[in-house]
Tab-separated table of C-alpha atoms and ligand atoms in Angstrom:
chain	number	residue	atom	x	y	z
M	1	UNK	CA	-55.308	3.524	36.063
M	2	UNK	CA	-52.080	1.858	35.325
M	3	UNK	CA	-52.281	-0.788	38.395
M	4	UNK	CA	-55.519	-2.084	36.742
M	5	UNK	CA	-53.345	-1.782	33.434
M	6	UNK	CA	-50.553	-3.575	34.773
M	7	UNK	CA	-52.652	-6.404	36.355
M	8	UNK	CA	-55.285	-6.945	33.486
M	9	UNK	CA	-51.803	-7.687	31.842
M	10	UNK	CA	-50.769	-9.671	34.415
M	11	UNK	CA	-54.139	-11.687	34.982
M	12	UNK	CA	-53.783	-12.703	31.375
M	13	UNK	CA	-50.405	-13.604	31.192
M	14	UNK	CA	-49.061	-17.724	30.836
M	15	UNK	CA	-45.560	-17.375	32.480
M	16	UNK	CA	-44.687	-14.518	35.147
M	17	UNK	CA	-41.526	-14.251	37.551
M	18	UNK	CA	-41.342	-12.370	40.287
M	19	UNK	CA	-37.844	-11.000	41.116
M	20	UNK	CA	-37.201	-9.700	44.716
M	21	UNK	CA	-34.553	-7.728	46.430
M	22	UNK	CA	-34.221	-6.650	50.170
M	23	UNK	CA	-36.917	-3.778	49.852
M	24	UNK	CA	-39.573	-6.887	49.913
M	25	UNK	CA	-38.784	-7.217	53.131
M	26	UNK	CA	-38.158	-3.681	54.360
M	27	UNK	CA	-41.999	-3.629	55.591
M	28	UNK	CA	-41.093	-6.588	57.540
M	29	UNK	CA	-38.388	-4.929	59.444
M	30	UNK	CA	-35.465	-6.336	58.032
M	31	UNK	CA	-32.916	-3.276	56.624
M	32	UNK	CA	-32.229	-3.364	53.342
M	33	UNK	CA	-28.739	-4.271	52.065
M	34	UNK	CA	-27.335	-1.122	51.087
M	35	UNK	CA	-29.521	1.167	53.547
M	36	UNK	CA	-27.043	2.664	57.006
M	37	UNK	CA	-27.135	0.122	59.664
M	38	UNK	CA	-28.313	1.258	62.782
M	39	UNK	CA	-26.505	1.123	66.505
M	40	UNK	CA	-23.414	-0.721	66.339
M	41	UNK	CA	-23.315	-2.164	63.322
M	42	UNK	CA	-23.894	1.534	61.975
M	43	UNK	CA	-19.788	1.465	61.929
M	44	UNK	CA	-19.583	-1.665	59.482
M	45	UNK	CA	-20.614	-1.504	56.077
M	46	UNK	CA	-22.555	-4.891	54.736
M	47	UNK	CA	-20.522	-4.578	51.613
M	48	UNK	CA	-17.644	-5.067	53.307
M	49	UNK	CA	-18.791	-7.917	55.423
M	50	UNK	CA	-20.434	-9.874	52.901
M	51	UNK	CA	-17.223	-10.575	51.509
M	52	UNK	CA	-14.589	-13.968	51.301
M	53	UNK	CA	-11.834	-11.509	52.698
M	54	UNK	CA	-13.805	-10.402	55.770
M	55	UNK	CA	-15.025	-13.790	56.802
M	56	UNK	CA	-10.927	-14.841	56.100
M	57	UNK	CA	-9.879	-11.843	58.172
M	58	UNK	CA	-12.312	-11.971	60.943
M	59	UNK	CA	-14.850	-14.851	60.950
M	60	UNK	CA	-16.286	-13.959	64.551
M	61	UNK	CA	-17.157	-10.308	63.345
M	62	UNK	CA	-18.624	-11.590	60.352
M	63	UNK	CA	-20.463	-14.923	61.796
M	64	UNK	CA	-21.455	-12.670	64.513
M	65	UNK	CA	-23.279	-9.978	62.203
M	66	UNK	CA	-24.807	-13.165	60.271
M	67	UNK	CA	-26.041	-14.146	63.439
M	68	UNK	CA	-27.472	-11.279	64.723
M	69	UNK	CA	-29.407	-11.046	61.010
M	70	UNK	CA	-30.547	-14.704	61.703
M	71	UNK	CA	-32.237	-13.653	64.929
M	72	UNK	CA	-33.872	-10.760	63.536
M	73	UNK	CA	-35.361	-12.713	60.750
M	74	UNK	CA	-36.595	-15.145	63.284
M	75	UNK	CA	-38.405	-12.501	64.998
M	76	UNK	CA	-40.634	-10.784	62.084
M	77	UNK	CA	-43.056	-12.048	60.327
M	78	UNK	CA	-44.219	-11.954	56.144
M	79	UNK	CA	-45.755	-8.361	55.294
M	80	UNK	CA	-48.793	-7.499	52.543
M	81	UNK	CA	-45.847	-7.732	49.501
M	82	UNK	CA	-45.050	-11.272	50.223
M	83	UNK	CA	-48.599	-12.468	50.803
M	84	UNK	CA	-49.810	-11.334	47.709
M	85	UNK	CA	-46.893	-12.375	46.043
M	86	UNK	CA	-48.088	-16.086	47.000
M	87	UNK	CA	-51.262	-15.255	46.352
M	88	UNK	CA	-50.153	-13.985	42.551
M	89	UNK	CA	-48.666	-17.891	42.232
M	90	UNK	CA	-52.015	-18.991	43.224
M	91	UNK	CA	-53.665	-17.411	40.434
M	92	UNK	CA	-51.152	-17.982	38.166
M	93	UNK	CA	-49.716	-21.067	38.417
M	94	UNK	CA	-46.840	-20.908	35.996
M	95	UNK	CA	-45.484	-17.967	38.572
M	96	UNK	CA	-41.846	-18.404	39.460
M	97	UNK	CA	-40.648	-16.663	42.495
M	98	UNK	CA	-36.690	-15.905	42.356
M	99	UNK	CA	-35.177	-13.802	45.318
M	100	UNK	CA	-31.903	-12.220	45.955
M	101	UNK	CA	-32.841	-12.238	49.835
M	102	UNK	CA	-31.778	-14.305	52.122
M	103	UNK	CA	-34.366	-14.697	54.815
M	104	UNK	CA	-37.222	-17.013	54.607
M	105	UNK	CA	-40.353	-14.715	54.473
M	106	UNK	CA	-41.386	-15.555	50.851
M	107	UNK	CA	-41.740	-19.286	52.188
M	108	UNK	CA	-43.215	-18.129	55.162
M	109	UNK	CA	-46.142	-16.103	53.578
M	110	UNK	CA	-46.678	-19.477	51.483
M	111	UNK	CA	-45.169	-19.382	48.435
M	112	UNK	CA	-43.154	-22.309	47.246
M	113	UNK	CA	-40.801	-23.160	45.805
M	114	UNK	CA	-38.521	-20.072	46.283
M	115	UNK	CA	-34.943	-19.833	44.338
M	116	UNK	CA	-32.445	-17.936	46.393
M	117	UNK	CA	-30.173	-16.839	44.150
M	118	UNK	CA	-27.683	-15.350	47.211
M	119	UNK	CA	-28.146	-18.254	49.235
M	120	UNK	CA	-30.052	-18.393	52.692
M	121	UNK	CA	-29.162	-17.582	56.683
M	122	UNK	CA	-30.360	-21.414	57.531
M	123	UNK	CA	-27.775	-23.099	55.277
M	124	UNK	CA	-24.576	-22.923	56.303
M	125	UNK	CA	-21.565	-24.866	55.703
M	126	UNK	CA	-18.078	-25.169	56.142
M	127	UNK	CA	-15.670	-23.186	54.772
M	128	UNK	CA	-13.272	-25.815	54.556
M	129	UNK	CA	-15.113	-29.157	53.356
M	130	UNK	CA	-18.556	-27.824	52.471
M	131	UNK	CA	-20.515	-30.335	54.675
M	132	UNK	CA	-23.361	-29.007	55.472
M	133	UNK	CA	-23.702	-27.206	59.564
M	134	UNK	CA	-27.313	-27.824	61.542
M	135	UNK	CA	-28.118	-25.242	63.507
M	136	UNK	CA	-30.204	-26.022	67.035
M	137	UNK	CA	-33.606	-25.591	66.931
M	138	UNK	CA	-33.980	-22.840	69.223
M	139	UNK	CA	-34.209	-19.376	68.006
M	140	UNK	CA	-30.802	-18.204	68.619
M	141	UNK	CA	-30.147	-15.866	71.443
M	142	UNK	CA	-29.942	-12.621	69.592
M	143	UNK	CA	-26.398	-11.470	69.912
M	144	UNK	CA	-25.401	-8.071	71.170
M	145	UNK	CA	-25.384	-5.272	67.842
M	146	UNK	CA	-21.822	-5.391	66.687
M	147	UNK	CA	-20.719	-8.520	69.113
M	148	UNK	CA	-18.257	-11.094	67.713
M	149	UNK	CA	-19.645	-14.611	67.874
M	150	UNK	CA	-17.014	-17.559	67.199
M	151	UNK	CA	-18.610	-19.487	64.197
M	152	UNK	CA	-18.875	-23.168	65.247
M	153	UNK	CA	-16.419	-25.844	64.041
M	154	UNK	CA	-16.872	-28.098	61.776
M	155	UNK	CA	-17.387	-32.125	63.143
M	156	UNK	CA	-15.558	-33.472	60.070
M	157	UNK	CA	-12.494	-31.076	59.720
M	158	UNK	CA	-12.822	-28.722	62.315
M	159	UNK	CA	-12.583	-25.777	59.940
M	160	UNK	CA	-14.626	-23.037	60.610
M	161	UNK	CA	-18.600	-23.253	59.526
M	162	UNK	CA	-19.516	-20.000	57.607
M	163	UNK	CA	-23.115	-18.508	56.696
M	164	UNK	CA	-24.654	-20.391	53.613
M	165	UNK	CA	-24.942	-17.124	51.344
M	166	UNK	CA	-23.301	-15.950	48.003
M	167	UNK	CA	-20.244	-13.269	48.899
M	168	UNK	CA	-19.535	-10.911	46.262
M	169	UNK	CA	-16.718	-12.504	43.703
M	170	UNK	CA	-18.433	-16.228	44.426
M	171	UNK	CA	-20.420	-18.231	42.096
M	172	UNK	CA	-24.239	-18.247	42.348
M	173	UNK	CA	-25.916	-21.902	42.996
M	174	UNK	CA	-25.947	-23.074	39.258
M	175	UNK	CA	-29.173	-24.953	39.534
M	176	UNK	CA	-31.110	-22.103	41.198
M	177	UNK	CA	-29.475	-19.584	38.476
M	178	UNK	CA	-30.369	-21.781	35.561
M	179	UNK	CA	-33.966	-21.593	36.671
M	180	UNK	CA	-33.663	-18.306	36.840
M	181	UNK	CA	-32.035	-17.506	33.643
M	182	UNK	CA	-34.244	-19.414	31.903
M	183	UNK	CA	-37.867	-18.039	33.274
M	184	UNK	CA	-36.639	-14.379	33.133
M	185	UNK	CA	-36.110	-15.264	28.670
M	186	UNK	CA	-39.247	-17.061	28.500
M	187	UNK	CA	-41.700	-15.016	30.903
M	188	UNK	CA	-44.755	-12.903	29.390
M	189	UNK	CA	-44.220	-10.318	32.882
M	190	UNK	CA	-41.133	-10.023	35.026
M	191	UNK	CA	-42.212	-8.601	38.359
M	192	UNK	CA	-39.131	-6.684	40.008
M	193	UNK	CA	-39.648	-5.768	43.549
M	194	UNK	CA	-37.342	-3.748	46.275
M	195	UNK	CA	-33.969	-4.322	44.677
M	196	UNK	CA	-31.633	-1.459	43.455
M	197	UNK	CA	-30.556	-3.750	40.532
M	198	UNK	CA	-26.547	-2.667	40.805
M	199	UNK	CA	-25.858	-6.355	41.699
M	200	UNK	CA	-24.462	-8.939	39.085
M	201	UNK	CA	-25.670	-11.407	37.236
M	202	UNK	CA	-28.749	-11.435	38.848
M	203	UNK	CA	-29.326	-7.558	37.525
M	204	UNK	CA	-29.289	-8.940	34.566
M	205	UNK	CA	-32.761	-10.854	34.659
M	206	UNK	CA	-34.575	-8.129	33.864
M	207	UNK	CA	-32.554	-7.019	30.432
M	208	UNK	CA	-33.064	-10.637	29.716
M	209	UNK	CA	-36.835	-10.424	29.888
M	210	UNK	CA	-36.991	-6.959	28.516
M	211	UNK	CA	-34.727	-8.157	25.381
M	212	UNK	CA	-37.386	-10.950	24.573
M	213	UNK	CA	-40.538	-8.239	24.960
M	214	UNK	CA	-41.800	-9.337	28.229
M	215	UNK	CA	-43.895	-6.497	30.224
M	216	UNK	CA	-41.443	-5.025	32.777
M	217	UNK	CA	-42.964	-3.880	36.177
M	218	UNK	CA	-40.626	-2.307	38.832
M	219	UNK	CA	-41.903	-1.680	42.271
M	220	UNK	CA	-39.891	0.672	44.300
M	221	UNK	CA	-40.226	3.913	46.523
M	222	UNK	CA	-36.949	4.773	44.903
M	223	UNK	CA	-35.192	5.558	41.924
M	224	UNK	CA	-33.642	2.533	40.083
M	225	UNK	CA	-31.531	2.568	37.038
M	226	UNK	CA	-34.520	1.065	35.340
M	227	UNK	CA	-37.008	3.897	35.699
M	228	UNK	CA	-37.368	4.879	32.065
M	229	UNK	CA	-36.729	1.375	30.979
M	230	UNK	CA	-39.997	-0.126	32.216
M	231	UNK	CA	-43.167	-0.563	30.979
M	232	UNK	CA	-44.602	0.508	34.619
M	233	UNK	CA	-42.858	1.913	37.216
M	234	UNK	CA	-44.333	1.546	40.761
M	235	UNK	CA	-43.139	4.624	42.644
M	236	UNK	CA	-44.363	2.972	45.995
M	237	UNK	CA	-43.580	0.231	48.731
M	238	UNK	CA	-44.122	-3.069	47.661
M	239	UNK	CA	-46.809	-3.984	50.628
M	240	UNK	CA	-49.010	-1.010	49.200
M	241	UNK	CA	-48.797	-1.852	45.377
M	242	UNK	CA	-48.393	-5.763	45.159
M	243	UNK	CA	-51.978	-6.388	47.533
M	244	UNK	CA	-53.444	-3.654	44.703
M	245	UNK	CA	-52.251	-5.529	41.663
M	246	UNK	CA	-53.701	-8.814	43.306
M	247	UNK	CA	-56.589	-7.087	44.003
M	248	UNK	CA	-57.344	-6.331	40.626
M	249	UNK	CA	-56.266	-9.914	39.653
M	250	UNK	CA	-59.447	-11.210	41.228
M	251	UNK	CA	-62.097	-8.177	39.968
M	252	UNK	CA	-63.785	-8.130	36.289
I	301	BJW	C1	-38.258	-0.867	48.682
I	301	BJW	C2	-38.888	-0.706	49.873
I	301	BJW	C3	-40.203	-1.127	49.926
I	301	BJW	C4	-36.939	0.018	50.163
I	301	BJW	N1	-40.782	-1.650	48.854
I	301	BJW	N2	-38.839	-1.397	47.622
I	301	BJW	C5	-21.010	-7.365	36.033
I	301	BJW	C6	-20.813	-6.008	36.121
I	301	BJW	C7	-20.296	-5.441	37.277
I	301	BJW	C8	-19.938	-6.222	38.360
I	301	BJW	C9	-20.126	-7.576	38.271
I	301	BJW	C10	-20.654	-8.128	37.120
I	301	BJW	N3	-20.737	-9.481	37.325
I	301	BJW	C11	-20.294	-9.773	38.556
I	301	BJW	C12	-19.894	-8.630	39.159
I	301	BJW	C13	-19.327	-8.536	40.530
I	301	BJW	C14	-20.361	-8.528	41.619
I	301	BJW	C15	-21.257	-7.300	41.449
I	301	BJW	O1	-22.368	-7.355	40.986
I	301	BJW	N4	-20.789	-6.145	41.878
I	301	BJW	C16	-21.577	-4.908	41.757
I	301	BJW	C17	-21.954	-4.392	43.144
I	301	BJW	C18	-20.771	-3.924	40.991
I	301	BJW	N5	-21.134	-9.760	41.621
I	301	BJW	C19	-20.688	-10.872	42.187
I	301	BJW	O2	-19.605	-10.934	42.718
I	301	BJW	C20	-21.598	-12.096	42.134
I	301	BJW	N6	-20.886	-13.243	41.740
I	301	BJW	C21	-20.492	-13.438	40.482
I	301	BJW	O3	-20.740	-12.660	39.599
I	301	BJW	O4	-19.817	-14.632	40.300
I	301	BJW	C22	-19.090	-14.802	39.089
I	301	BJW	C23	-17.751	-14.171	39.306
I	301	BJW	C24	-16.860	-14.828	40.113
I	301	BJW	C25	-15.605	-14.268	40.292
I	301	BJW	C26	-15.288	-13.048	39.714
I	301	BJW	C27	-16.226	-12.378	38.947
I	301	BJW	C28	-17.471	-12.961	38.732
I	301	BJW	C29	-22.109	-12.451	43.518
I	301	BJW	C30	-23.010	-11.423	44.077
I	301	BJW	C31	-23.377	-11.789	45.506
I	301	BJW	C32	-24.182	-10.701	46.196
I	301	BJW	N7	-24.261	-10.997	47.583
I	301	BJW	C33	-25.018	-10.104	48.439
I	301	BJW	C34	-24.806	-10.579	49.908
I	301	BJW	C35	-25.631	-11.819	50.177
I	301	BJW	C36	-25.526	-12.246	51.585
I	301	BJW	C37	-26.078	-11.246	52.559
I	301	BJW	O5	-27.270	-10.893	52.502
I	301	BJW	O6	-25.306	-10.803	53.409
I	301	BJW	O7	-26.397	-10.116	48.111
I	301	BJW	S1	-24.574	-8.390	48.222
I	301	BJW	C38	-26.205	-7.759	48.466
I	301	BJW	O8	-26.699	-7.125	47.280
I	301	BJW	C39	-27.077	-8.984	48.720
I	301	BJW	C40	-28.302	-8.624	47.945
I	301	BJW	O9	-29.044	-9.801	47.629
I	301	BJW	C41	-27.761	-7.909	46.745
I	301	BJW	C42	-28.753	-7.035	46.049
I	301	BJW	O10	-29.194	-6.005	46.866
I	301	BJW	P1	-30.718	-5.555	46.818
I	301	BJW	O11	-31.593	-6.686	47.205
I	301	BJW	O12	-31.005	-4.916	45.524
I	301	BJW	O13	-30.767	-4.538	48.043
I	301	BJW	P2	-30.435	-2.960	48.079
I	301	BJW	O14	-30.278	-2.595	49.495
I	301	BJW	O15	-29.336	-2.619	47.162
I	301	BJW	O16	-31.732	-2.278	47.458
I	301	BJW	C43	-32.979	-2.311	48.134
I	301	BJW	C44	-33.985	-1.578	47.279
I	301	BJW	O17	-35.240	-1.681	47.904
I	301	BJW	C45	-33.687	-0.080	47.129
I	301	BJW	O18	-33.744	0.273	45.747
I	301	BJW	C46	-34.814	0.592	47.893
I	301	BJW	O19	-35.239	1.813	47.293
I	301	BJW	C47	-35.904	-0.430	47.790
I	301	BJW	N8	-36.898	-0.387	48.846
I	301	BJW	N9	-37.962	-0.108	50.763
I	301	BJW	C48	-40.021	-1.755	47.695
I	301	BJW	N10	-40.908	-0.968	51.070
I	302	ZN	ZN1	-15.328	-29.315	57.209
């Protein structure tokens, strides 16, 4: 059966990293990135918001689409996938989790620490000093689909405060990267999870792990680039397969 193959290889391995995209949180509720938003937002395409020239252009359309994000990652809660991701780290201690997503929901179903290679919704700063922006505690008020929302000003320069996440063309946080760079050449399985793998550099974990002879395992409903490339491919959600490669974990 190759999830007991794949986990009696991952129960005896030293160093693993598990590599998520937004289909780790699909189960959750949150959309993936490059999936067709729904009601108003259906007429704005995330690749074009998640850009320095849209935030430039429009920062209340943008801050407002962050925002409305924000609240719907407030509202849902860790699936199966990230639970027995944590519970993977717990077994095997030298686990590093690295994630492309942006919500908290890794954290939240207990695994620490997390390296967000594309940033995170509760960071942001502004745009023209980089000091850090606090948001209130409350759970924001979830803003109409497809409303513009004024980001705040900032209290040192008064420039506008924008969402604490990596826009395509910007570099990724070097110290979180590094970590990531590094585990991916040095890991003995590299876990990929619910990403489509067209983004760069973080795409490029994978080939990194693969090029140093580390087991590949890509879990995804959906065809990937890396299909053939793997040494198991997971043709299945990530809340059905990652609780059954735990569950093997703790068996004979
Ligand atoms: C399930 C499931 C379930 C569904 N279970 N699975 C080399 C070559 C070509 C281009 C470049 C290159 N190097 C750099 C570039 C440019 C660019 C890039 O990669 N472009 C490509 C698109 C062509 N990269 C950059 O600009 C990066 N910066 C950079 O390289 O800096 C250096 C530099 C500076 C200046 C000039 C040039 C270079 C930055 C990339 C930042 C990406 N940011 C975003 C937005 C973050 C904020 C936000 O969330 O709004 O990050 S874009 C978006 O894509 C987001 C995601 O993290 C990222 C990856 O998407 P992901 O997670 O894979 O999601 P999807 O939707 O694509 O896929 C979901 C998958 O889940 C699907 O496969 C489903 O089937 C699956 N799924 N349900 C398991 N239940
Ligand atoms: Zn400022």
């Amino acid at each position: 059966m190759p999830e007991r193959d794949a986990a009696e290889l991952l129960r005896d391995a030293k160093r693993v990293v598990v590599f998520t995209g937004a289909g780790m949180s699909a189960e959750s509720g949150v959309p993936t990135f490059r999936d067709a938003l729904t009601g108003l937002w259906a007429r704005f395409d995330p690749r074009t918001l998640a850009t320095p020239a849209a935030f430039a252009a429009d920062p209340a359309l943008v801050w407002g689409w962050y925002e409305w994000r924000r609240a719907e990652v407030q509202r849902v809660h860790p699936n199966a996938g990230h639970r027995a991701v944590a519970t993977i780290e717990s077994h095997i201690p030298d686990t590093v989790v690295i994630t492309q997503n942006v919500d908290d929901l890794h954290e939240r179903a207990g695994s620490s620490p997390v390296h967000h290679l594309h940033g995170t919704l509760a960071h942001p700063y502004c745009s023209g000093c980089g000091e850090p922006y606090t948001f209130p505690p409350e759970i924001p008020e979830e803003p109409e689909e497809g409303r513009r929302v004024a980001p705040p000003s900032c209290a040192e320069c008064a420039a506008p405060v924008r969402p604490g996440v990596v826009w395509f063309g910007e570099s990724l946080p070097e110290g979180q990267w590094g970590i990531a760079e590094r585990a991916a050449q040095d890991c003995d399985v590299f876990l990929c999870v619910g990403t489509s793998s067209v983004v760069y550099p973080a795409a490029s974990l994978i080939e990194h792990a693969a090029a140093r002879g580390a087991v590949t395992i890509q879990v995804n409903p959906n065809s990937t680039s890396w299909d053939d490339r793997v040494s198991f491919d997971f043709r299945a959600p990530a809340g059905v397969v990652l609780p059954a490669l735990r569950g093997c974990l703790a068996g004979p």
